[in-house]
XYZ file of C-alpha atoms in Angstrom:
678
model
C 23.971 -34.224 -143.275
C 22.520 -37.076 -141.240
C 24.586 -40.233 -140.745
C 22.498 -43.377 -141.318
C 22.074 -45.601 -138.295
C 23.717 -49.015 -138.375
C 20.959 -51.488 -137.656
C 20.757 -55.131 -136.719
C 18.463 -57.582 -138.519
C 15.547 -56.835 -136.169
C 15.637 -53.121 -136.965
C 17.275 -51.931 -133.748
C 20.538 -49.990 -133.908
C 23.737 -51.774 -133.015
C 24.061 -49.648 -129.896
C 20.597 -50.708 -128.788
C 21.444 -54.384 -129.183
C 24.841 -54.160 -127.496
C 24.174 -51.741 -124.660
C 20.440 -51.689 -124.093
C 19.789 -55.443 -124.341
C 22.708 -56.917 -122.435
C 23.000 -60.550 -121.365
C 19.533 -61.850 -122.015
C 20.330 -65.193 -120.402
C 20.725 -65.864 -116.740
C 19.891 -62.427 -115.409
C 17.722 -63.982 -112.756
C 14.635 -61.866 -113.148
C 12.319 -64.724 -112.339
C 10.120 -63.586 -115.209
C 8.496 -65.866 -117.759
C 8.900 -64.905 -121.382
C 5.181 -65.415 -121.873
C 3.222 -62.264 -121.017
C -0.369 -62.120 -119.863
C -2.767 -59.409 -120.972
C -1.619 -56.030 -119.669
C -2.923 -55.273 -116.192
C -1.510 -52.235 -114.492
C -2.049 -53.394 -110.944
C -0.295 -56.770 -110.935
C 2.486 -55.709 -108.607
C 0.695 -53.187 -106.457
C 1.442 -53.827 -102.800
C -1.538 -55.204 -100.996
C -2.970 -56.039 -97.663
C -6.241 -57.729 -96.861
C -8.570 -54.755 -96.798
C -11.609 -56.985 -96.628
C -13.920 -57.107 -93.656
C -13.327 -60.724 -92.649
C -10.777 -61.117 -89.877
C -9.796 -57.460 -89.676
C -9.841 -55.016 -86.796
C -11.592 -51.669 -87.204
C -10.755 -48.741 -84.913
C -7.983 -50.848 -83.356
C -6.060 -50.115 -80.186
C -3.799 -47.587 -81.921
C -6.557 -45.665 -83.678
C -7.805 -43.522 -80.793
C -4.318 -42.502 -79.520
C -3.287 -41.530 -83.051
C -6.408 -39.447 -83.576
C -6.018 -37.742 -80.204
C -2.432 -36.832 -81.075
C -3.665 -35.333 -84.333
C -6.142 -33.165 -82.465
C -3.602 -32.109 -79.822
C -0.511 -31.733 -82.038
C -1.683 -30.017 -85.192
C 0.833 -30.494 -88.032
C 3.523 -32.041 -85.810
C 5.939 -33.160 -88.489
C 9.177 -35.135 -88.317
C 12.180 -33.835 -90.248
C 13.401 -35.405 -93.454
C 16.980 -36.505 -93.831
C 18.711 -34.861 -96.782
C 19.565 -37.107 -99.689
C 22.828 -36.800 -101.553
C 23.005 -38.695 -104.833
C 26.354 -39.133 -106.600
C 26.273 -39.212 -110.374
C 27.553 -42.399 -112.000
C 28.600 -43.096 -115.553
C 25.591 -44.007 -117.671
C 25.050 -47.686 -118.491
C 21.630 -49.221 -118.945
C 19.876 -52.275 -120.362
C 16.357 -53.285 -121.171
C 16.583 -56.324 -118.915
C 17.438 -54.206 -115.892
C 14.604 -51.793 -116.694
C 12.219 -54.727 -116.972
C 13.402 -55.968 -113.583
C 12.766 -52.535 -112.078
C 9.194 -52.614 -113.382
C 8.733 -56.163 -112.097
C 9.335 -54.927 -108.566
C 6.998 -51.966 -108.958
C 3.229 -51.591 -109.141
C 3.485 -50.628 -112.824
C 4.454 -54.132 -113.971
C 1.973 -55.811 -116.298
C 3.465 -59.276 -116.489
C 1.953 -62.382 -114.886
C 1.984 -62.253 -111.104
C 0.376 -63.881 -108.150
C -2.300 -61.831 -106.446
C -2.045 -63.160 -102.932
C -2.605 -60.803 -100.054
C 0.077 -59.889 -97.560
C 0.091 -59.006 -93.893
C -3.016 -57.079 -92.880
C -2.374 -56.079 -89.299
C -2.457 -52.417 -88.414
C 0.758 -50.832 -87.190
C 0.992 -50.202 -83.464
C 1.288 -46.662 -82.157
C 4.445 -47.550 -80.223
C 6.164 -48.117 -83.563
C 5.170 -44.743 -84.999
C 6.628 -41.289 -84.985
C 4.174 -38.675 -83.649
C 0.956 -38.746 -85.642
C 0.680 -36.121 -88.318
C -2.157 -34.411 -90.081
C -1.920 -33.493 -93.738
C -3.068 -30.086 -94.989
C -6.400 -31.750 -95.753
C -7.421 -30.373 -92.368
C -10.308 -27.995 -91.814
C -9.543 -24.550 -93.335
C -9.950 -21.680 -90.920
C -12.463 -19.943 -93.202
C -14.907 -22.858 -92.948
C -17.249 -22.827 -89.977
C -19.419 -25.851 -89.259
C -22.577 -25.025 -87.332
C -23.565 -28.645 -86.696
C -21.885 -31.786 -85.449
C -22.405 -35.510 -85.509
C -25.171 -36.719 -83.234
C -25.116 -39.834 -81.078
C -27.948 -41.224 -83.196
C -25.918 -40.933 -86.405
C -22.899 -42.491 -84.720
C -25.042 -45.427 -83.585
C -26.382 -45.834 -87.130
C -22.813 -45.925 -88.407
C -21.843 -48.704 -86.014
C -24.998 -50.658 -86.797
C -24.002 -50.463 -90.462
C -20.501 -51.738 -89.661
C -21.837 -54.644 -87.597
C -24.457 -55.499 -90.217
C -22.000 -55.301 -93.106
C -19.210 -57.208 -91.391
C -19.275 -60.627 -89.805
C -18.244 -62.146 -86.490
C -14.541 -61.898 -87.381
C -14.582 -58.106 -87.765
C -13.495 -56.741 -84.406
C -13.956 -53.224 -83.017
C -11.799 -53.049 -79.873
C -12.790 -49.483 -79.013
C -15.576 -47.245 -80.262
C -14.467 -43.741 -81.270
C -16.368 -40.982 -79.533
C -18.823 -38.719 -81.302
C -16.224 -35.928 -81.223
C -13.540 -38.127 -82.787
C -15.799 -39.210 -85.623
C -17.047 -35.661 -86.124
C -13.466 -34.455 -86.624
C -12.814 -37.128 -89.254
C -16.068 -36.347 -91.065
C -15.276 -32.638 -91.190
C -11.759 -33.333 -92.464
C -13.400 -35.443 -95.174
C -15.856 -32.663 -96.016
C -13.146 -29.995 -96.066
C -11.072 -32.114 -98.440
C -13.750 -31.554 -101.087
C -13.609 -27.748 -101.011
C -10.601 -27.001 -103.254
C -11.542 -27.440 -106.929
C -15.111 -28.717 -106.861
C -16.853 -28.918 -103.469
C -19.635 -31.363 -104.312
C -21.080 -32.064 -100.851
C -22.887 -29.157 -99.219
C -21.164 -28.454 -95.914
C -23.869 -26.503 -94.135
C -26.813 -28.848 -94.651
C -24.959 -32.141 -94.375
C -26.144 -33.158 -90.916
C -29.596 -31.587 -91.219
C -30.297 -33.799 -94.245
C -30.064 -36.955 -92.089
C -27.147 -38.438 -94.026
C -27.096 -42.122 -94.813
C -24.687 -44.132 -92.654
C -22.971 -45.227 -95.883
C -22.148 -41.593 -96.668
C -20.936 -40.990 -93.106
C -18.726 -44.076 -93.370
C -17.298 -42.818 -96.674
C -16.423 -39.460 -95.097
C -14.833 -41.162 -92.078
C -12.768 -43.217 -94.531
C -11.695 -40.049 -96.363
C -10.779 -38.354 -93.096
C -8.700 -41.330 -91.962
C -6.786 -41.526 -95.234
C -6.055 -37.798 -95.085
C -4.159 -38.352 -91.828
C -0.561 -39.341 -92.423
C -0.246 -42.393 -90.190
C -0.309 -46.000 -91.391
C -2.768 -46.956 -88.658
C -5.380 -44.458 -89.749
C -4.685 -44.984 -93.443
C -5.346 -48.709 -93.158
C -8.406 -48.084 -91.019
C -9.661 -45.802 -93.786
C -9.091 -48.508 -96.392
C -10.985 -51.077 -94.313
C -13.798 -48.566 -93.830
C -13.847 -48.094 -97.592
C -14.509 -51.817 -97.907
C -17.403 -51.456 -95.464
C -18.816 -48.728 -97.721
C -18.397 -50.852 -100.842
C -20.186 -53.872 -99.394
C -22.921 -51.742 -97.829
C -23.628 -49.952 -101.121
C -23.732 -53.255 -102.976
C -26.190 -54.672 -100.441
C -28.400 -51.595 -100.770
C -28.581 -51.777 -104.565
C -29.246 -55.524 -104.523
C -32.108 -55.049 -102.065
C -33.667 -52.121 -103.955
C -32.339 -50.938 -107.308
C -34.229 -47.648 -106.913
C -31.659 -46.591 -104.314
C -29.289 -45.854 -107.208
C -31.393 -42.731 -107.835
C -30.706 -41.385 -104.347
C -28.264 -38.468 -104.147
C -26.531 -39.598 -100.957
C -26.094 -43.122 -102.316
C -24.466 -41.681 -105.432
C -22.241 -39.375 -103.369
C -21.052 -42.269 -101.206
C -20.383 -44.292 -104.373
C -18.289 -41.476 -105.843
C -16.328 -41.188 -102.627
C -15.351 -44.837 -102.372
C -14.388 -44.871 -106.054
C -12.121 -41.878 -105.524
C -10.520 -43.364 -102.397
C -9.909 -46.698 -104.078
C -8.333 -45.246 -107.209
C -5.646 -43.366 -105.296
C -5.148 -45.674 -102.304
C -2.154 -47.521 -103.751
C -3.422 -51.052 -103.032
C -3.968 -53.446 -105.923
C -7.242 -55.018 -104.869
C -8.990 -51.756 -104.095
C -7.771 -50.018 -107.247
C -8.934 -52.857 -109.466
C -12.358 -52.976 -107.865
C -12.935 -49.231 -108.143
C -11.806 -49.202 -111.757
C -14.340 -51.908 -112.547
C -17.159 -50.165 -110.665
C -16.664 -46.772 -112.301
C -18.954 -47.559 -115.205
C -21.831 -48.498 -112.880
C -21.908 -45.011 -111.352
C -21.852 -43.457 -114.816
C -24.789 -45.615 -115.879
C -26.756 -44.652 -112.757
C -26.198 -40.933 -113.371
C -27.014 -41.252 -117.066
C -30.270 -43.159 -116.497
C -31.246 -40.643 -113.859
C -30.920 -37.940 -116.519
C -28.250 -36.128 -114.516
C -26.161 -35.431 -117.642
C -29.007 -33.634 -119.425
C -30.071 -30.027 -118.975
C -33.758 -30.959 -119.153
C -33.538 -32.538 -115.687
C -32.822 -29.201 -113.992
C -35.317 -26.416 -113.361
C -34.411 -22.714 -113.089
C -34.587 -21.406 -109.510
C -34.509 -17.709 -108.599
C -34.743 -16.726 -104.904
C -35.451 -13.097 -105.814
C -39.032 -14.108 -106.570
C -39.596 -15.097 -102.923
C -40.672 -12.564 -100.319
C -38.261 -11.826 -97.473
C -41.068 -12.498 -95.012
C -41.632 -16.049 -96.233
C -38.687 -17.720 -94.486
C -40.055 -21.258 -94.665
C -40.578 -21.088 -98.429
C -37.132 -19.571 -98.922
C -35.561 -22.361 -96.871
C -37.429 -24.983 -98.915
C -36.381 -23.412 -102.228
C -32.788 -23.133 -100.993
C -32.667 -26.841 -100.189
C -34.195 -27.696 -103.565
C -31.501 -25.575 -105.210
C -28.813 -27.320 -103.112
C -30.069 -30.708 -104.284
C -29.931 -29.643 -107.941
C -26.492 -28.111 -107.510
C -25.296 -31.231 -105.692
C -26.224 -33.342 -108.709
C -24.495 -30.884 -111.066
C -21.317 -30.827 -109.024
C -21.352 -34.599 -108.612
C -21.731 -35.095 -112.376
C -18.827 -32.801 -113.204
C -16.682 -34.334 -110.475
C -17.466 -37.815 -111.787
C -16.659 -36.750 -115.343
C -13.263 -35.364 -114.327
C -12.500 -38.484 -112.288
C -13.507 -40.699 -115.215
C -11.151 -38.855 -117.574
C -8.310 -39.079 -115.042
C -8.761 -42.833 -114.656
C -8.827 -43.208 -118.443
C -5.620 -41.195 -118.859
C -3.859 -42.962 -115.990
C -4.818 -46.430 -117.220
C -4.563 -45.522 -120.931
C -8.076 -46.784 -121.596
C -11.340 -45.305 -122.930
C -13.400 -43.168 -120.541
C -16.854 -44.438 -119.633
C -18.546 -41.129 -120.482
C -18.420 -38.951 -123.574
C -17.287 -35.351 -123.245
C -20.126 -34.390 -125.606
C -23.025 -35.782 -123.542
C -22.826 -33.282 -120.661
C -25.426 -30.674 -121.580
C -26.307 -29.722 -117.993
C -25.308 -26.230 -116.944
C -22.078 -25.627 -115.106
C -22.546 -25.309 -111.316
C -23.306 -21.971 -109.692
C -20.625 -19.666 -108.313
C -18.779 -20.823 -105.229
C -19.986 -18.054 -102.922
C -23.570 -19.127 -103.599
C -22.715 -22.764 -102.948
C -20.889 -22.000 -99.699
C -23.601 -19.697 -98.334
C -24.370 -21.047 -94.840
C -28.049 -20.018 -94.710
C -30.966 -19.445 -97.036
C -31.062 -15.713 -96.306
C -27.337 -15.323 -97.009
C -27.795 -17.267 -100.234
C -30.562 -14.933 -101.355
C -28.619 -11.809 -100.376
C -25.575 -12.898 -102.420
C -27.764 -13.803 -105.378
C -29.583 -10.471 -105.291
C -26.435 -8.373 -104.888
C -24.210 -10.076 -107.467
C -26.124 -12.244 -109.894
C -29.133 -10.278 -111.046
C -30.516 -10.209 -113.684
C -30.270 -13.899 -114.683
C -27.555 -14.733 -117.222
C -27.484 -17.477 -119.881
C -26.371 -20.933 -118.782
C -23.308 -22.642 -120.265
C -22.547 -26.371 -120.362
C -19.372 -28.364 -120.924
C -20.549 -29.098 -124.456
C -20.703 -25.346 -125.086
C -17.193 -24.848 -123.689
C -15.743 -27.651 -125.796
C -17.423 -26.235 -128.892
C -15.913 -22.815 -128.170
C -13.179 -22.806 -125.467
C -12.927 -19.013 -125.690
C -16.193 -18.857 -123.704
C -14.097 -19.488 -120.604
C -12.568 -16.016 -120.878
C -15.933 -14.319 -120.436
C -17.657 -16.911 -118.292
C -20.775 -15.446 -116.625
C -20.079 -14.515 -113.015
C -22.873 -16.698 -111.638
C -21.023 -19.869 -112.729
C -18.171 -21.561 -110.856
C -15.017 -20.638 -112.760
C -12.863 -23.332 -111.145
C -15.290 -26.106 -112.009
C -15.603 -24.730 -115.551
C -11.812 -24.622 -116.003
C -11.353 -28.108 -114.598
C -14.182 -29.571 -116.681
C -12.864 -27.933 -119.859
C -9.332 -29.199 -119.243
C -10.589 -32.722 -118.643
C -12.830 -32.501 -121.690
C -9.872 -31.468 -123.852
C -7.845 -34.312 -122.346
C -10.652 -36.657 -123.377
C -10.461 -35.251 -126.903
C -6.682 -35.760 -126.833
C -7.147 -39.428 -125.902
C -9.601 -39.877 -128.773
C -7.254 -38.156 -131.231
C -4.265 -40.255 -130.146
C -6.227 -43.425 -130.924
C -7.045 -42.159 -134.410
C -3.433 -41.135 -134.990
C -2.303 -44.580 -133.887
C -4.540 -46.186 -136.496
C -3.387 -43.689 -139.099
C 0.275 -44.418 -138.400
C -0.222 -48.164 -138.745
C -1.677 -47.729 -142.221
C 0.185 -44.601 -143.303
C 1.193 -46.075 -146.660
C -2.461 -46.763 -147.525
C -4.008 -43.614 -146.049
C -4.886 -40.708 -148.338
C -2.661 -37.736 -147.568
C -5.688 -35.600 -146.738
C -6.620 -37.914 -143.823
C -3.177 -37.642 -142.281
C -3.210 -33.881 -142.764
C -6.631 -33.736 -141.134
C -5.321 -35.545 -138.046
C -2.327 -33.213 -137.871
C -4.622 -30.216 -138.201
C -6.832 -31.484 -135.377
C -3.771 -32.009 -133.202
C -2.566 -28.460 -133.859
C -6.010 -27.025 -133.073
C -6.219 -28.978 -129.835
C -2.679 -27.927 -128.924
C -3.634 -24.288 -129.455
C -6.778 -24.670 -127.329
C -4.840 -26.274 -124.479
C -2.157 -23.592 -124.571
C -4.748 -20.829 -124.449
C -6.565 -22.464 -121.539
C -3.298 -22.958 -119.658
C -2.329 -19.312 -120.171
C -5.751 -18.217 -118.930
C -5.321 -20.231 -115.720
C -2.263 -18.461 -114.343
C -4.053 -17.748 -111.049
C -5.570 -21.223 -110.724
C -4.489 -23.823 -108.126
C -1.165 -25.515 -108.991
C -2.856 -28.876 -109.531
C -4.919 -27.300 -112.323
C -1.720 -26.042 -113.973
C -0.220 -29.506 -113.576
C -3.246 -30.995 -115.340
C -2.918 -28.482 -118.194
C 0.768 -29.274 -118.748
C 0.093 -33.005 -118.553
C -2.717 -32.718 -121.114
C -0.437 -30.991 -123.627
C 2.266 -33.594 -123.048
C -0.313 -36.384 -123.401
C -1.387 -35.013 -126.785
C 2.129 -35.567 -128.171
C 3.100 -38.987 -126.791
C 2.113 -42.610 -127.168
C 1.963 -43.688 -123.525
C 1.693 -47.355 -124.380
C 4.810 -47.272 -126.575
C 6.810 -45.377 -123.942
C 6.006 -47.928 -121.269
C 6.748 -50.848 -123.554
C 10.135 -49.399 -124.453
C 10.933 -48.725 -120.795
C 10.434 -52.407 -120.023
C 6.939 -52.611 -118.629
C 5.863 -55.555 -120.790
C 9.221 -57.284 -121.068
C 12.186 -57.348 -123.407
C 10.468 -58.405 -126.626
C 7.991 -55.558 -126.420
C 10.816 -53.130 -125.660
C 12.574 -54.172 -128.869
C 9.427 -53.961 -130.973
C 8.557 -50.471 -129.778
C 11.990 -49.045 -130.599
C 11.634 -48.194 -134.334
C 8.497 -46.068 -133.916
C 9.867 -44.293 -130.856
C 13.188 -43.652 -132.582
C 11.338 -41.852 -135.358
C 9.206 -39.974 -132.823
C 12.246 -38.784 -130.862
C 13.446 -36.828 -133.894
C 10.167 -34.931 -134.351
C 8.823 -31.678 -132.992
C 6.132 -33.695 -131.219
C 8.819 -35.250 -129.030
C 10.340 -31.885 -128.161
C 6.921 -30.450 -127.308
C 6.298 -33.475 -125.094
C 9.562 -33.203 -123.138
C 9.133 -29.440 -122.723
C 5.725 -29.898 -121.137
C 6.953 -32.888 -119.122
C 9.489 -30.521 -117.612
C 6.681 -28.049 -116.966
C 4.822 -30.774 -115.056
C 7.864 -30.931 -112.752
C 7.769 -27.159 -112.415
C 4.076 -27.235 -111.480
C 4.717 -29.897 -108.825
C 7.034 -27.526 -106.960
C 4.098 -25.125 -106.541
C 1.752 -27.757 -105.114
C 1.147 -27.456 -101.375
C 2.906 -29.923 -99.044
C 1.442 -33.444 -98.891
C -1.152 -32.703 -101.602
C 0.189 -35.243 -104.121
C -2.064 -38.267 -103.723
C -4.299 -38.936 -106.702
C -4.049 -38.542 -110.460
C -1.168 -36.093 -110.061
C 1.040 -39.051 -109.058
C 0.301 -40.702 -112.398
C 1.008 -37.401 -114.177
C 4.444 -37.215 -112.517
C 5.132 -40.810 -113.492
C 4.282 -40.255 -117.162
C 6.249 -37.010 -117.278
C 9.266 -38.802 -115.783
C 8.890 -41.643 -118.259
C 8.668 -39.241 -121.211
C 11.897 -37.488 -120.215
C 13.624 -40.787 -119.423
C 12.753 -42.509 -122.705
C 13.564 -39.430 -124.775
C 16.978 -39.311 -123.107
C 17.615 -42.994 -123.826
C 16.646 -42.589 -127.461
C 18.734 -39.465 -128.047
C 21.685 -41.054 -126.284
C 21.359 -44.181 -128.433
C 21.299 -42.144 -131.641
C 24.377 -40.141 -130.697
C 26.412 -43.165 -129.629
C 25.466 -45.202 -132.689
C 26.512 -42.440 -135.073
C 29.580 -41.442 -133.001
C 28.558 -37.832 -133.591
C 30.431 -34.951 -132.026
C 28.508 -34.263 -128.791
C 28.378 -30.520 -128.976
C 24.764 -30.829 -127.784
C 26.066 -32.237 -124.517
C 28.945 -29.879 -123.860
C 27.726 -26.526 -125.133
C 26.698 -24.918 -121.833
C 25.764 -21.641 -123.494
C 22.817 -23.410 -125.134
C 21.245 -24.913 -122.009
C 17.452 -25.188 -122.176
C 15.903 -25.693 -118.741
C 12.765 -27.725 -119.336
C 11.563 -27.088 -115.772
C 12.129 -23.340 -116.021
C 10.068 -20.491 -117.469
C 9.460 -20.171 -121.185
C 12.116 -18.228 -123.089
C 13.571 -17.775 -126.551
C 15.886 -20.687 -125.844
C 12.996 -23.032 -125.055
C 11.075 -21.864 -128.120
C 14.152 -22.435 -130.286
C 14.587 -25.942 -128.875
C 10.966 -26.894 -129.485
C 10.804 -25.410 -132.977
C 14.297 -26.127 -134.325
C 15.961 -28.622 -131.936
C 18.593 -26.072 -130.907
C 20.218 -26.208 -127.514
C 20.726 -28.822 -124.842
C 17.580 -29.733 -122.852
C 18.372 -30.050 -119.149
C 16.618 -30.297 -115.789
C 17.457 -28.626 -112.505
C 19.334 -31.049 -110.244
C 20.304 -30.663 -106.586
C 23.663 -32.439 -106.338
C 24.129 -32.081 -102.577
C 22.491 -31.277 -99.260
C 22.257 -27.518 -99.866
C 19.344 -26.778 -102.200
C 20.872 -23.478 -103.325
C 24.642 -24.007 -103.221
C 24.395 -27.469 -104.801
C 21.951 -26.489 -107.543
C 23.180 -27.616 -110.953
C 21.661 -29.318 -113.985
C 21.468 -32.717 -115.622
C 21.232 -33.407 -119.318
C 18.507 -35.662 -120.698
C 21.383 -37.747 -122.063
C 21.857 -38.953 -118.480
C 18.637 -40.968 -118.068
C 19.487 -42.332 -114.626
C 20.088 -38.809 -113.381
C 16.772 -37.756 -114.940
C 15.051 -40.282 -112.680
C 16.910 -38.880 -109.681
C 15.573 -35.459 -110.588
C 12.082 -36.986 -110.755
C 12.660 -38.424 -107.281
C 13.711 -35.021 -105.982
C 10.601 -33.450 -107.496
C 8.354 -36.055 -105.877
C 10.152 -35.913 -102.529
C 9.929 -32.129 -102.406
C 6.218 -32.387 -101.663
C 6.977 -34.527 -98.606
C 10.128 -32.724 -97.519
C 9.159 -32.609 -93.845
C 8.614 -36.326 -93.520
C 11.306 -38.723 -92.419
C 11.830 -42.253 -93.545
C 10.503 -44.513 -90.817
C 11.181 -47.780 -92.554
C 9.038 -49.741 -95.026
C 6.354 -50.634 -92.471
C 5.989 -47.275 -90.763
C 6.528 -44.713 -93.486
C 3.651 -42.220 -93.387
C 3.938 -41.282 -97.064
C 0.832 -42.465 -99.007
C 1.249 -45.960 -100.527
C 0.757 -44.766 -104.120
C 3.551 -42.220 -103.663
C 5.782 -44.836 -102.053
C 5.323 -47.120 -105.036
C 6.234 -44.465 -107.562
C 9.260 -43.573 -105.452
C 10.289 -47.214 -105.504
C 10.099 -47.452 -109.289
C 11.934 -44.163 -109.841
C 14.609 -45.248 -107.368
C 15.102 -48.550 -109.210
C 15.453 -46.820 -112.580
C 17.725 -44.144 -111.116
C 20.125 -46.709 -109.683
C 20.522 -49.144 -112.540
C 24.161 -50.245 -112.723
């Protein structure tokens, strides 16, 4: 029999008022009670990444790059962290204060820029290179020419002004290394720039600059990271100038590729100004691709090299390059679509493209795309992909996800899996909005409408589970995306963040009743189970690979576990129930472990105690224990351990010199604040 909660006049339980909302006066947060419209980037750290007054390729750039070339993967050692568990005590005001000092705060804030100078090499540990280096199985037959380097510098001088200084020009070899690191970074899930014809296609200097920026940011030194961000600004201004001078340039493939690259860099760079600008510019790229007809299958013509004689090498080479151009557009469209969905999920906003408008075929198989020559391309096609098979689009996959199981061999399975996952995530976002409206008017909604929404949620849940199970051999980041998508389907991200303190104390109070009801449902248990599985997937991700949307996925998974723990703890304390759930060790359910009968019983019937793996000391094996979700601060320490595990070979060099990417540093800061609330 359930014990009714004792509530205060505003609908919150007595425990919530007394323990979660302590001392609302004089806490010294420096925060106005009036809130501005939510804006995720208000407290992102910033530096002046603009062109005016900055130094590009400064005095420390060349020594850092030379050390990267000479000392491949020279990594400092991380100091072990040992966190001592404290007795749980929390308050909304302290959570709000933690968000105020993080980049997730959405209250009113000044947007002034900070110090913009690049860090000197004498202040750095040895330069390091992330695993975004050039894989050994990729062979580049061409290199940057002096002419292309000169075009790049002319672009920089033309785009900048007299205050942009370039103390030392990188050599052709230095720039070539950065460009190839940037190209290699695109090979994992969806390689959308053709490696073997890049230089022969006379690339635009804007595209070269974008690749140099990507290469710089992939190198784990603050000097090169900031140089990459400044170069990204050069790309942004140069692309804007091009489109203003001639709008037809927006139909050019290389222009569109450079645009995609600077949008991707800006979204994950961790600096407020750049992230805001790229978020705003995302729609423009979607419009350009849509008006070009790149989303529609009618814009692409079938090409079959088997119809060309082996003796006609020039025609074969021409057809190959035509095929590469078509495939480049296909891969760019699908990459843009996935990026658009990720931005929408991270920012909790509508995507700029519809998952139903992509009727173009999925890209061709990877071995065809990575063929270094026209003759090799034809040989692979003839040996493996004859006769021609039917084409499949994302719309087809979303209509029938089971098509992924028997995907024709001539299509890129990784791109198909990624596109389908992102399409289902887009459907989940759409469904959550409809469920939100349905919940607000539940008393006036016909029962059949609510049942229809529940049925759609169950169908989508089944589809996502089947796709996840079919991707057991996929890259860990794909698994992470699958687990996040299932979690996303069962949570209200906006309500979770409001309750955690992101929009202040009043919003935290108002969000409590709905979240209290949610915490007692199967939806909540499904969400925390898959949040734990996000943590599990992170442990499989290669070192230093956490940089983009996956950081947001970790944040939302941490928040889901944290808020669920707060809510369950509040319910148990307010009812003074016997805490057998907390003490019954035989019923432990490890949310970050493999699926078992215990986990199924917890999700279906709320049986057992959900816990996370926790390393309580310096020895990862001997000090391995667990923490209950009823210890929310400890949950955040687990989240910190999960995040830090991907950077376990990096040491803390201080706030100015830490080589960990800025976006990661900001999430670490927020998790640390929440984990150490008094």
